[in-house]
Amino acid sequence: MQEFLDYFLSHMPISGQWVTFFLVNLVAYLAARNTVHRRERRVEENAFDYQVQVLEFERNVLVYSNEELQRLNKEYWAMIQKQADQINSLTNQLNSTKTLHLN
């Protein structure tokens, strides 16, 4: 804003061309301001796009980790079931042996 005022004051007209001078400088100021706003918006959009990419990557990592944990959980559950069956079988064998030994 200060640069615009310095430019504006240094190029003031001498004759009755004030309205034209003012309008031309106002349009130039608005165009420059819009350019700055567009540039800022573009920077914000790029930052937002980057943040979205990072979040999508983190989400994919979490989805993969979750799937891996579910797979391991199924494997461990199957292993626990197998061991429980083995314990039941051994318990039955022990009870049979006790019954035979006591008779």
PDB file of C-alpha atoms in Angstrom:
ATOM      1  CA  MET A   1       0.000   0.000   0.000  1.00  0.00           C
ATOM      2  CA  GLN A   2       2.827   2.416   0.871  1.00  0.00           C
ATOM      3  CA  GLU A   3       4.516   1.779  -2.480  1.00  0.00           C
ATOM      4  CA  PHE A   4       1.289   2.605  -4.257  1.00  0.00           C
ATOM      5  CA  LEU A   5       0.878   5.867  -2.314  1.00  0.00           C
ATOM      6  CA  ASP A   6       4.479   6.872  -3.037  1.00  0.00           C
ATOM      7  CA  TYR A   7       3.948   6.195  -6.738  1.00  0.00           C
ATOM      8  CA  PHE A   8       0.591   7.968  -6.705  1.00  0.00           C
ATOM      9  CA  LEU A   9       1.954  11.106  -5.029  1.00  0.00           C
ATOM     10  CA  SER A  10       5.062  11.256  -7.230  1.00  0.00           C
ATOM     11  CA  HIS A  11       3.009  11.165 -10.446  1.00  0.00           C
ATOM     12  CA  MET A  12       0.254  13.634  -9.567  1.00  0.00           C
ATOM     13  CA  PRO A  13      -1.046  15.599 -12.566  1.00  0.00           C
ATOM     14  CA  ILE A  14      -0.749  19.345 -12.795  1.00  0.00           C
ATOM     15  CA  SER A  15      -3.793  20.154 -14.914  1.00  0.00           C
ATOM     16  CA  GLY A  16      -7.435  19.084 -14.736  1.00  0.00           C
ATOM     17  CA  GLN A  17      -6.812  15.398 -15.457  1.00  0.00           C
ATOM     18  CA  TRP A  18      -7.486  14.324 -11.885  1.00  0.00           C
ATOM     19  CA  VAL A  19     -10.383  11.991 -12.607  1.00  0.00           C
ATOM     20  CA  THR A  20      -8.525  10.138 -15.349  1.00  0.00           C
ATOM     21  CA  PHE A  21      -5.369   9.980 -13.254  1.00  0.00           C
ATOM     22  CA  PHE A  22      -7.268   8.702 -10.244  1.00  0.00           C
ATOM     23  CA  LEU A  23      -9.216   6.065 -12.203  1.00  0.00           C
ATOM     24  CA  VAL A  24      -6.133   4.765 -14.014  1.00  0.00           C
ATOM     25  CA  ASN A  25      -4.233   4.462 -10.752  1.00  0.00           C
ATOM     26  CA  LEU A  26      -7.210   2.907  -8.986  1.00  0.00           C
ATOM     27  CA  VAL A  27      -7.533   0.266 -11.716  1.00  0.00           C
ATOM     28  CA  ALA A  28      -3.773  -0.392 -11.568  1.00  0.00           C
ATOM     29  CA  TYR A  29      -3.951  -0.750  -7.782  1.00  0.00           C
ATOM     30  CA  LEU A  30      -6.926  -3.128  -7.956  1.00  0.00           C
ATOM     31  CA  ALA A  31      -5.235  -5.223 -10.651  1.00  0.00           C
ATOM     32  CA  ALA A  32      -2.057  -5.482  -8.561  1.00  0.00           C
ATOM     33  CA  ARG A  33      -4.064  -6.373  -5.467  1.00  0.00           C
ATOM     34  CA  ASN A  34      -5.984  -9.062  -7.367  1.00  0.00           C
ATOM     35  CA  THR A  35      -2.706 -10.483  -8.668  1.00  0.00           C
ATOM     36  CA  VAL A  36      -1.390 -10.703  -5.114  1.00  0.00           C
ATOM     37  CA  HIS A  37      -4.618 -12.340  -3.926  1.00  0.00           C
ATOM     38  CA  ARG A  38      -4.492 -14.883  -6.765  1.00  0.00           C
ATOM     39  CA  ARG A  39      -0.881 -15.688  -5.941  1.00  0.00           C
ATOM     40  CA  GLU A  40      -1.725 -16.100  -2.241  1.00  0.00           C
ATOM     41  CA  ARG A  41      -4.683 -18.317  -3.128  1.00  0.00           C
ATOM     42  CA  ARG A  42      -2.472 -20.441  -5.377  1.00  0.00           C
ATOM     43  CA  VAL A  43       0.073 -20.856  -2.570  1.00  0.00           C
ATOM     44  CA  GLU A  44      -2.713 -21.820  -0.154  1.00  0.00           C
ATOM     45  CA  GLU A  45      -4.154 -24.296  -2.678  1.00  0.00           C
ATOM     46  CA  ASN A  46      -0.731 -25.880  -3.181  1.00  0.00           C
ATOM     47  CA  ALA A  47      -0.247 -26.154   0.580  1.00  0.00           C
ATOM     48  CA  PHE A  48      -3.713 -27.659   0.923  1.00  0.00           C
ATOM     49  CA  ASP A  49      -3.067 -30.141  -1.909  1.00  0.00           C
ATOM     50  CA  TYR A  50       0.212 -31.167  -0.278  1.00  0.00           C
ATOM     51  CA  GLN A  51      -1.509 -31.614   3.077  1.00  0.00           C
ATOM     52  CA  VAL A  52      -4.221 -33.742   1.431  1.00  0.00           C
ATOM     53  CA  GLN A  53      -1.538 -35.922  -0.188  1.00  0.00           C
ATOM     54  CA  VAL A  54       0.220 -36.382   3.161  1.00  0.00           C
ATOM     55  CA  LEU A  55      -3.054 -37.294   4.870  1.00  0.00           C
ATOM     56  CA  GLU A  56      -3.958 -39.747   2.093  1.00  0.00           C
ATOM     57  CA  PHE A  57      -0.539 -41.389   2.429  1.00  0.00           C
ATOM     58  CA  GLU A  58      -0.946 -41.645   6.216  1.00  0.00           C
ATOM     59  CA  ARG A  59      -4.439 -43.079   5.723  1.00  0.00           C
ATOM     60  CA  ASN A  60      -3.107 -45.698   3.301  1.00  0.00           C
ATOM     61  CA  VAL A  61      -0.395 -46.655   5.797  1.00  0.00           C
ATOM     62  CA  LEU A  62      -3.005 -47.005   8.541  1.00  0.00           C
ATOM     63  CA  VAL A  63      -5.308 -49.059   6.302  1.00  0.00           C
ATOM     64  CA  TYR A  64      -2.428 -51.391   5.417  1.00  0.00           C
ATOM     65  CA  SER A  65      -1.419 -51.671   9.091  1.00  0.00           C
ATOM     66  CA  ASN A  66      -5.011 -52.425  10.065  1.00  0.00           C
ATOM     67  CA  GLU A  67      -5.292 -55.129   7.400  1.00  0.00           C
ATOM     68  CA  GLU A  68      -1.999 -56.650   8.551  1.00  0.00           C
ATOM     69  CA  LEU A  69      -3.176 -56.630  12.177  1.00  0.00           C
ATOM     70  CA  GLN A  70      -6.450 -58.301  11.200  1.00  0.00           C
ATOM     71  CA  ARG A  71      -4.540 -60.984   9.286  1.00  0.00           C
ATOM     72  CA  LEU A  72      -2.234 -61.606  12.254  1.00  0.00           C
ATOM     73  CA  ASN A  73      -5.227 -61.675  14.584  1.00  0.00           C
ATOM     74  CA  LYS A  74      -6.853 -64.405  12.466  1.00  0.00           C
ATOM     75  CA  GLU A  75      -3.613 -66.402  12.423  1.00  0.00           C
ATOM     76  CA  TYR A  76      -3.203 -66.116  16.198  1.00  0.00           C
ATOM     77  CA  TRP A  77      -6.848 -67.016  16.778  1.00  0.00           C
ATOM     78  CA  ALA A  78      -6.447 -70.137  14.614  1.00  0.00           C
ATOM     79  CA  MET A  79      -3.274 -71.029  16.530  1.00  0.00           C
ATOM     80  CA  ILE A  80      -5.067 -70.550  19.872  1.00  0.00           C
ATOM     81  CA  GLN A  81      -7.962 -72.722  18.691  1.00  0.00           C
ATOM     82  CA  LYS A  82      -5.520 -75.432  17.585  1.00  0.00           C
ATOM     83  CA  GLN A  83      -3.740 -75.335  20.945  1.00  0.00           C
ATOM     84  CA  ALA A  84      -7.084 -75.446  22.768  1.00  0.00           C
ATOM     85  CA  ASP A  85      -8.019 -78.543  20.762  1.00  0.00           C
ATOM     86  CA  GLN A  86      -4.648 -80.098  21.622  1.00  0.00           C
ATOM     87  CA  ILE A  87      -5.196 -79.343  25.318  1.00  0.00           C
ATOM     88  CA  ASN A  88      -8.667 -80.919  25.167  1.00  0.00           C
ATOM     89  CA  SER A  89      -7.245 -83.973  23.434  1.00  0.00           C
ATOM     90  CA  LEU A  90      -4.446 -84.310  25.996  1.00  0.00           C
ATOM     91  CA  THR A  91      -6.927 -83.818  28.840  1.00  0.00           C
ATOM     92  CA  ASN A  92      -9.115 -86.580  27.408  1.00  0.00           C
ATOM     93  CA  GLN A  93      -6.080 -88.862  27.057  1.00  0.00           C
ATOM     94  CA  LEU A  94      -5.035 -88.090  30.641  1.00  0.00           C
ATOM     95  CA  ASN A  95      -8.528 -88.825  31.948  1.00  0.00           C
ATOM     96  CA  SER A  96      -8.621 -92.080  29.977  1.00  0.00           C
ATOM     97  CA  THR A  97      -5.225 -93.079  31.351  1.00  0.00           C
ATOM     98  CA  LYS A  98      -6.336 -92.260  34.906  1.00  0.00           C
ATOM     99  CA  THR A  99      -9.476 -94.311  34.447  1.00  0.00           C
ATOM    100  CA  LEU A 100      -7.520 -97.296  33.117  1.00  0.00           C
ATOM    101  CA  HIS A 101      -4.862 -96.994  35.803  1.00  0.00           C
ATOM    102  CA  LEU A 102      -7.353 -96.772  38.644  1.00  0.00           C
ATOM    103  CA  ASN A 103      -9.324 -99.797  37.439  1.00  0.00           C
TER     104      ASN A 103
END
